[in-house]
Short mmCIF file of C-alpha atoms in Angstrom, two decimals:
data_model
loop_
_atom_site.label_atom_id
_atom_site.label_comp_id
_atom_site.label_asym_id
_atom_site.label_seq_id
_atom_site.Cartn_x
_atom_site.Cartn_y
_atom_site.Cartn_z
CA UNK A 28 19.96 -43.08 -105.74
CA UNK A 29 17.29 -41.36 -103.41
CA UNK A 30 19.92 -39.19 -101.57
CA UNK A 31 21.49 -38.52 -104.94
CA UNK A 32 17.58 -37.75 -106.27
CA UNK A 33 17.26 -35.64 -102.96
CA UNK A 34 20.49 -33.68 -103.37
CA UNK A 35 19.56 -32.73 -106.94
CA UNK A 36 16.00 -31.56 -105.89
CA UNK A 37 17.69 -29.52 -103.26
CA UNK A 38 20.13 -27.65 -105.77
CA UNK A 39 17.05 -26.63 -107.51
CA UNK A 40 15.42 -25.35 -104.88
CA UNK A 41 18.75 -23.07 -104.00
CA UNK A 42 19.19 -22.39 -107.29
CA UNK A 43 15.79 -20.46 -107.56
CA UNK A 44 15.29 -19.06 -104.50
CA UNK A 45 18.97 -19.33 -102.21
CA UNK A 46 17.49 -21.97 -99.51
CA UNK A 47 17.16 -25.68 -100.10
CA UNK A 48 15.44 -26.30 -97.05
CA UNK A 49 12.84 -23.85 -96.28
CA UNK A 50 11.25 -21.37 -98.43
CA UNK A 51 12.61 -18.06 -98.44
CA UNK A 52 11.14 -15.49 -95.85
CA UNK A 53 9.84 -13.04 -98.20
CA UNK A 54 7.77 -15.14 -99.69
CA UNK A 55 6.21 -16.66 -96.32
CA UNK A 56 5.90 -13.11 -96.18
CA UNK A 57 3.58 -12.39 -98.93
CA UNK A 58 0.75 -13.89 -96.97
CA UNK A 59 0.64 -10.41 -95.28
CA UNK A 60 -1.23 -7.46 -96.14
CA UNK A 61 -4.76 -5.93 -96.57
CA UNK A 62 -5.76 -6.47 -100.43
CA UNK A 63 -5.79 -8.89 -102.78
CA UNK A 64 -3.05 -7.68 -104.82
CA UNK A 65 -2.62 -6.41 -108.62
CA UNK A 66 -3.35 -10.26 -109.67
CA UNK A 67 -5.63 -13.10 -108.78
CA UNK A 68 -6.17 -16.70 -109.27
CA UNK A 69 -7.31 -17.25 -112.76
CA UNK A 70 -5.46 -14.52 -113.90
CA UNK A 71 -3.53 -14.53 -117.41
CA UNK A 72 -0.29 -13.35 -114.78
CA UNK A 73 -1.29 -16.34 -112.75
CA UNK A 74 -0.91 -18.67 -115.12
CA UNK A 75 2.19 -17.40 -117.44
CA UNK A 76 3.90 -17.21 -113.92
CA UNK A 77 2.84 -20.20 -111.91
CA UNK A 78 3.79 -22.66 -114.63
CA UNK A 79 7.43 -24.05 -115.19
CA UNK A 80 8.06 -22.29 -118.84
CA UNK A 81 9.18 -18.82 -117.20
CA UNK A 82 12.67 -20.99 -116.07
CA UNK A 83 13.26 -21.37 -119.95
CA UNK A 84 11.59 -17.18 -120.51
CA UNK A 85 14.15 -16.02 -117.60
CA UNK A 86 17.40 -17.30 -119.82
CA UNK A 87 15.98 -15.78 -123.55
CA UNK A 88 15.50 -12.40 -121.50
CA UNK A 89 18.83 -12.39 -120.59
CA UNK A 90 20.22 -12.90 -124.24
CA UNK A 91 17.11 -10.34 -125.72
CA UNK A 92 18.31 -7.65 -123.17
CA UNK A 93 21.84 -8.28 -123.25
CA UNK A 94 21.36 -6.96 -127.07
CA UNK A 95 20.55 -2.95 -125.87
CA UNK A 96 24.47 -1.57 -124.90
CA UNK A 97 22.34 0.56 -122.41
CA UNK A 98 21.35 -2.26 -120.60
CA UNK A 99 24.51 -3.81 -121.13
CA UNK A 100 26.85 -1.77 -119.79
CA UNK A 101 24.43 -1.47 -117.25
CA UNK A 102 25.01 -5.11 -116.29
CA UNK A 103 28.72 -4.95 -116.52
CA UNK A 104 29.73 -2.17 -115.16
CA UNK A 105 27.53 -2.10 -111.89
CA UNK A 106 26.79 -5.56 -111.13
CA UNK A 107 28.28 -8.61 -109.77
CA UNK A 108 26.35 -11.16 -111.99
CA UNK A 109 29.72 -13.02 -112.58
CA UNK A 110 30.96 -13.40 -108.59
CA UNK A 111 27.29 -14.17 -107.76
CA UNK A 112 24.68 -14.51 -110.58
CA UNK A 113 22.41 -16.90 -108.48
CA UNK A 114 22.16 -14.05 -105.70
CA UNK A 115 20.80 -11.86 -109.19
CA UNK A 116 18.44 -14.88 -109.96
CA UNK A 117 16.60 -14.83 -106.79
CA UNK A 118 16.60 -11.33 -106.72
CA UNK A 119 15.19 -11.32 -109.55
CA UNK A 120 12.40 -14.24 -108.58
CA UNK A 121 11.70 -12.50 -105.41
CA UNK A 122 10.41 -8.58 -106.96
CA UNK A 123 8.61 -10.78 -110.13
CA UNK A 124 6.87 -13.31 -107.06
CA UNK A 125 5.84 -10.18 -105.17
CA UNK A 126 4.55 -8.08 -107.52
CA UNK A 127 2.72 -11.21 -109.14
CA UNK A 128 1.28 -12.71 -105.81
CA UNK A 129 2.05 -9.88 -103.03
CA UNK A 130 -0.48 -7.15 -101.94
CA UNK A 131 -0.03 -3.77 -103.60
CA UNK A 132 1.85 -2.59 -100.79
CA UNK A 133 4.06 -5.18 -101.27
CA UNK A 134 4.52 -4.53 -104.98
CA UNK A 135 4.92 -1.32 -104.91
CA UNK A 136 7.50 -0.88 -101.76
CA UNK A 137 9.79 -4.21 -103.72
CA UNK A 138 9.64 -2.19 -106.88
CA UNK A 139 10.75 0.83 -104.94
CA UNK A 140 13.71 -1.22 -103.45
CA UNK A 141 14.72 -2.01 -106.98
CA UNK A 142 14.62 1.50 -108.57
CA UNK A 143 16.43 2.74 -105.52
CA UNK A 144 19.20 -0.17 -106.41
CA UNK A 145 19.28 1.31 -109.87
CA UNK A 146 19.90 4.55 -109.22
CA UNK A 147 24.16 4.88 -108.93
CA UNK A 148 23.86 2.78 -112.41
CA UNK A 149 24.76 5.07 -114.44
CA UNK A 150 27.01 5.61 -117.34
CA UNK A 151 27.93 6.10 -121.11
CA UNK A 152 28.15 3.92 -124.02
CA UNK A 153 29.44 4.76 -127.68
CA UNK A 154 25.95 3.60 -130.05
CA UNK A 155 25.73 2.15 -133.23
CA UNK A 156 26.66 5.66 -135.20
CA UNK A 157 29.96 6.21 -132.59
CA UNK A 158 28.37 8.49 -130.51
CA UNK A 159 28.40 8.38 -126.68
CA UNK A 160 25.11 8.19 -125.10
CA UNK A 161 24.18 8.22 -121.31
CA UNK A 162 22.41 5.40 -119.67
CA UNK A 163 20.34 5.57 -116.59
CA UNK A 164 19.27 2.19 -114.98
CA UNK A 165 16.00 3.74 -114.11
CA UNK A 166 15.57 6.07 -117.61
CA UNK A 167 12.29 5.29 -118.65
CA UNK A 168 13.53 4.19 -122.23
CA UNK A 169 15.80 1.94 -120.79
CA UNK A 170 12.98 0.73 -118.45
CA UNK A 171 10.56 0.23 -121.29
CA UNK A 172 13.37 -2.07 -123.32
CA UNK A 173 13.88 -4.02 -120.27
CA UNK A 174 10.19 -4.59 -119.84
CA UNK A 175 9.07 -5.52 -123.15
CA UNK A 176 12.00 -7.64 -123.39
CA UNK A 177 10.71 -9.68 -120.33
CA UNK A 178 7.33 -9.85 -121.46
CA UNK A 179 7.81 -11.04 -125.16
CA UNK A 180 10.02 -13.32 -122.88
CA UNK A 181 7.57 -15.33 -121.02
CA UNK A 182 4.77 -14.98 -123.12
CA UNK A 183 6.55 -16.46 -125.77
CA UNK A 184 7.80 -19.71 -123.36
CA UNK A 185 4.65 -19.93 -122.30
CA UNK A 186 2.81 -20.15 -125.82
CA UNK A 187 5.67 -23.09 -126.40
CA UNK A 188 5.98 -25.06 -123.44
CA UNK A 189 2.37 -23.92 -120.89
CA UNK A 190 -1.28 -24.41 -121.26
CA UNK A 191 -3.81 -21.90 -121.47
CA UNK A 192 -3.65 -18.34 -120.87
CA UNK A 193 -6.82 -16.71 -119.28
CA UNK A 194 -7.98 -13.86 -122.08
CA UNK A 195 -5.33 -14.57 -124.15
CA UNK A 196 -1.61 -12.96 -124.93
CA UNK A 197 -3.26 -9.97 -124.78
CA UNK A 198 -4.48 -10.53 -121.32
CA UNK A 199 -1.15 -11.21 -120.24
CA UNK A 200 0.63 -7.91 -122.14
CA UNK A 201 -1.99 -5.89 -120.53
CA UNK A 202 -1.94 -7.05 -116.80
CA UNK A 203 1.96 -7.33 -116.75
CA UNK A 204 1.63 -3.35 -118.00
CA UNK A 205 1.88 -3.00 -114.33
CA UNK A 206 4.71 -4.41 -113.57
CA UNK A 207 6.01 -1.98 -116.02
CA UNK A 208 4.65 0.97 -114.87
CA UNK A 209 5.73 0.25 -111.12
CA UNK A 210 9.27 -0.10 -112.72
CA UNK A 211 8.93 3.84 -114.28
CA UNK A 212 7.82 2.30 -118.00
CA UNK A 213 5.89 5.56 -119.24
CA UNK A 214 3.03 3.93 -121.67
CA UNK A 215 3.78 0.00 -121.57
CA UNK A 216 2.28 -1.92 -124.05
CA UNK A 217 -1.30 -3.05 -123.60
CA UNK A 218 -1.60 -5.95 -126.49
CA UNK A 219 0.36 -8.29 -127.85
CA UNK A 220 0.85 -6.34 -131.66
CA UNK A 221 1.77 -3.54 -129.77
CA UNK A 222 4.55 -5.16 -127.99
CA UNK A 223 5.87 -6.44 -131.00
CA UNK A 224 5.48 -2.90 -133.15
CA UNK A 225 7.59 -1.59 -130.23
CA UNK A 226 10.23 -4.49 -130.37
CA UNK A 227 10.69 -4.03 -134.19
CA UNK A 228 10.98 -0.55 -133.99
CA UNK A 229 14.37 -0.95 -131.75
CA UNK A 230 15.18 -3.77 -134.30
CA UNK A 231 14.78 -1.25 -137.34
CA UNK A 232 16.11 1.85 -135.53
CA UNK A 233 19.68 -0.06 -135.39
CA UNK A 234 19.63 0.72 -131.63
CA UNK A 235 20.79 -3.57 -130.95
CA UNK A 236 24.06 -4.35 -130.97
CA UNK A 237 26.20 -7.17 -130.81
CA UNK A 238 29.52 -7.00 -129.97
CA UNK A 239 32.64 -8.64 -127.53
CA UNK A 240 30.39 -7.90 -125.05
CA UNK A 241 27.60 -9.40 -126.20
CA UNK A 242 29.91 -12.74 -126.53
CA UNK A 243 30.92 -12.63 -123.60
CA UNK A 244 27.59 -12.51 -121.96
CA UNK A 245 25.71 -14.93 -124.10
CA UNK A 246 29.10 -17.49 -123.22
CA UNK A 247 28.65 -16.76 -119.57
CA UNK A 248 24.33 -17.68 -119.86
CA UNK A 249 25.63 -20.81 -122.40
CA UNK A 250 27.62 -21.86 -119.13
CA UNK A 251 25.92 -20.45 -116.03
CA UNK A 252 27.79 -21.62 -113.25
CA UNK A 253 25.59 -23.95 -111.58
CA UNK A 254 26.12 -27.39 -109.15
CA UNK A 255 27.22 -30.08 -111.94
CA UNK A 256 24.12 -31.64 -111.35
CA UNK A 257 21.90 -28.98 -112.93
CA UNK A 258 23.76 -28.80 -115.90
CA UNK A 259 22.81 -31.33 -118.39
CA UNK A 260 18.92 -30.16 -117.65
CA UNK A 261 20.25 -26.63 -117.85
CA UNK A 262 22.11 -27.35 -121.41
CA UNK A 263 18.35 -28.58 -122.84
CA UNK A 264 16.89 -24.89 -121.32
CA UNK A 265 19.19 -23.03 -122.97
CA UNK A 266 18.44 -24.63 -125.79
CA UNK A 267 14.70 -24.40 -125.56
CA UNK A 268 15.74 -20.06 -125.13
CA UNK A 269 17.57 -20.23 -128.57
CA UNK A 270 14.73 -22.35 -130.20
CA UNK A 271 12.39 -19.73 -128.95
CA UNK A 272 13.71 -16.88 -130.21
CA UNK A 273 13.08 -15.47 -133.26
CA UNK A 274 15.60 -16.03 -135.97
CA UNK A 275 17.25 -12.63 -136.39
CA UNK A 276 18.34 -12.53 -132.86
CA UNK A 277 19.54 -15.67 -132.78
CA UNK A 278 21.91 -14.72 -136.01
CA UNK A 279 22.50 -11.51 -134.25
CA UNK A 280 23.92 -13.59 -130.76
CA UNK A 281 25.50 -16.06 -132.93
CA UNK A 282 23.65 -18.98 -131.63
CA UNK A 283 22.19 -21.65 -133.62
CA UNK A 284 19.20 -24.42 -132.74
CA UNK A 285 20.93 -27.87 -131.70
CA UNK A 286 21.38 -30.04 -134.88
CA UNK A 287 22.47 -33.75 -135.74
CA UNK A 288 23.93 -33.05 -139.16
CA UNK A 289 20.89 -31.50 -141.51
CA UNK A 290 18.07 -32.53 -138.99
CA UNK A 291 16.80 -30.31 -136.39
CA UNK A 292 17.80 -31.86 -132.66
CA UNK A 293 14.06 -32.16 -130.51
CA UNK A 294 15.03 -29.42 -128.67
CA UNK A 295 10.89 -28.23 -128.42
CA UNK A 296 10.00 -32.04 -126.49
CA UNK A 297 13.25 -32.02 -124.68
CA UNK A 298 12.44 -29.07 -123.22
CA UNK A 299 9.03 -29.91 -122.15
CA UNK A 300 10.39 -33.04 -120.54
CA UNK A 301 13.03 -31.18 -118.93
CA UNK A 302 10.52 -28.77 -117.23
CA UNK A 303 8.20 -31.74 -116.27
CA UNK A 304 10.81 -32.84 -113.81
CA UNK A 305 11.33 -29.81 -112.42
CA UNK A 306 7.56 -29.58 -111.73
CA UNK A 307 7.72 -32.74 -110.32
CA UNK A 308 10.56 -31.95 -108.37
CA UNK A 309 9.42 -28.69 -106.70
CA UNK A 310 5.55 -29.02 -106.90
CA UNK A 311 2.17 -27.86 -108.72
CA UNK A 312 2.59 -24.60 -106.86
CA UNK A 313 5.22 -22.81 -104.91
CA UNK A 314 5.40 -21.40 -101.85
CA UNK A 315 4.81 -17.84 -103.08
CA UNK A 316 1.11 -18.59 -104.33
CA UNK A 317 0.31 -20.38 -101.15
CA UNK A 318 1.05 -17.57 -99.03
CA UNK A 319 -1.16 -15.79 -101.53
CA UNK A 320 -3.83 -17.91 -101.21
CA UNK A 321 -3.80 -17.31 -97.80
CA UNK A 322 -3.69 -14.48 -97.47
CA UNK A 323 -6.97 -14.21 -99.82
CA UNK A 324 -8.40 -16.78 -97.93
CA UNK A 325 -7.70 -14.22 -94.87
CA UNK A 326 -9.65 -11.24 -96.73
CA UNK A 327 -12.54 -13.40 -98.35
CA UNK A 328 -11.77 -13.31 -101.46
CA UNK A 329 -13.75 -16.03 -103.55
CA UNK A 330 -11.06 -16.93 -105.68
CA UNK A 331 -8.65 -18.09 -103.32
CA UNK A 332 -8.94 -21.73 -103.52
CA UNK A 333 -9.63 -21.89 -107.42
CA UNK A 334 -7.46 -23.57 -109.82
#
């Protein structure tokens, strides 16, 4: 049972960041640099992104942003996400770690490495009225749709399944605003009504769409290929993304919350469990913040060893 308990916490650990038995390099490297960074301990960014409920935010940002054909046909036309979507996954981790716990330098130069990935993804895509529109990876519309769609994300995981959130949602709208900016997002939303004004004026414009594609992609998230291990605890997280969503794009992906004949399946408590082990199972704090810590240890910073 132990080894079996052992190999399990092990898939996890690849699963997230591509090594079971060290932590990556990159972030052992975030200890380096000469300033404290864009966020601190006790920040709202802090705590939306050192608790367990961005795992459940990472999957409904995948079905949100799968709903833009921009971004779309981004996704399946320039990247591999089928032949290796766990290599996207910790690519993903590592520029979100490093731009919440790195230095500035550190932010900045991983958001550069991603916007210089982005730019040969490129394209065109027929819209909602038939006529064909070009896409740009790094357009700043485009950007802005990709950002928002994280951020209602994990705010919205968090306000389910975390604790509290230093300042409030708006806190956490307005310090992620530089994540989006970094990423070429022109006036990113600085409170939490004006994230959603923004998100229901794509919703009202008729600029979503759902269509084979969409199916496809929202059947390939529904069944991610992961070690058979992970997957009944992955089953009850994709879940918890469907539950958190709001009910017009769930009937626009087709999906439905998990129910036992005319009751309501505890998808909500299931969830929470299900992330409880996985704290349990990789620790109150990962290796990113640590070499954060340090590294504000290093340059004095008061706040280091809080929280």
């Amino acid at each position: 049972m132990r080894s079996l308990l052992r190999k399990w916490q092990d898939e996890l650990k690849k699963t997230f960041t591509g090594k079971a038995d060290a932590p990556p390099d990159w972030a052992l490297r975030l200890e380096e640099g000469d300033d404290p960074g864009y966020h601190l301990p006790g920040s709202a960014v802090w705590a939306v992104h050192g608790s367990m409920s961005p795992i459940v935010a990472g999957i409904r940002t995948l079905l949100m942003q799968s709903l833009h054909p921009g971004a779309l046909a981004g996704v399946h036309e320039h990247s591999n996400f089928r032949e290796d979507p766990l290599g996207r996954l910790a690519n993903t981790i590592r520029w979100i770690f490093t731009v919440t716990y790195g230095s500035k330098g550190a932010a900045e130069e991983a958001s550069r490495m991603v916007r210089r990935l982005h730019e040969p993804v490129q394209g065109n895509y027929s819209d909602n009225q038939g006529a064909m529109r070009s896409y740009s990876a790094n357009d700043p519309e485009l950007a802005s749709w990709i950002h928002i769609a994280f951020t209602d994300a994990f705010l919205t995981a968090h306000k389910i399944w975390g604790g509290a959130i230093p300042g409030g949602p708006d806190a956490y709208v307005r310090e992620w605003a530089q994540a989006g900016r970094l990423m070429g997002v022109p006036q990113p939303p600085l409170t939490e009504a004006e994230m959603r004004r923004q998100l229901d004026r794509w919703y009202e414009n008729g600029d979503l769409r759902v269509d084979g594609r969409v199916a496809e992609t929202v059947e390939f998230i529904r069944n991610a290929p992961l070690h058979p291990l992970l997957r009944p605890g992955y089953r009850i997280l994709f879940a918890g993304a469907v539950y958190s969503l709001e009910p017009r794009y769930r009937q626009m992906l087709g999906l439905d919350v998990p129910r036992l004949g005319p009751f309501p399946l505890p998808v909500k408590l299931a969830t929470k469990a299900v992330l409880g082990v996985v704290r349990l199972a990789l620790g109150p704090r990962g290796p990113s913040e640590l070499a954060a810590r340090a590294r504000l240890r290093r340059l004095g910073v008061p706040v280091a060893d809080e929280g």
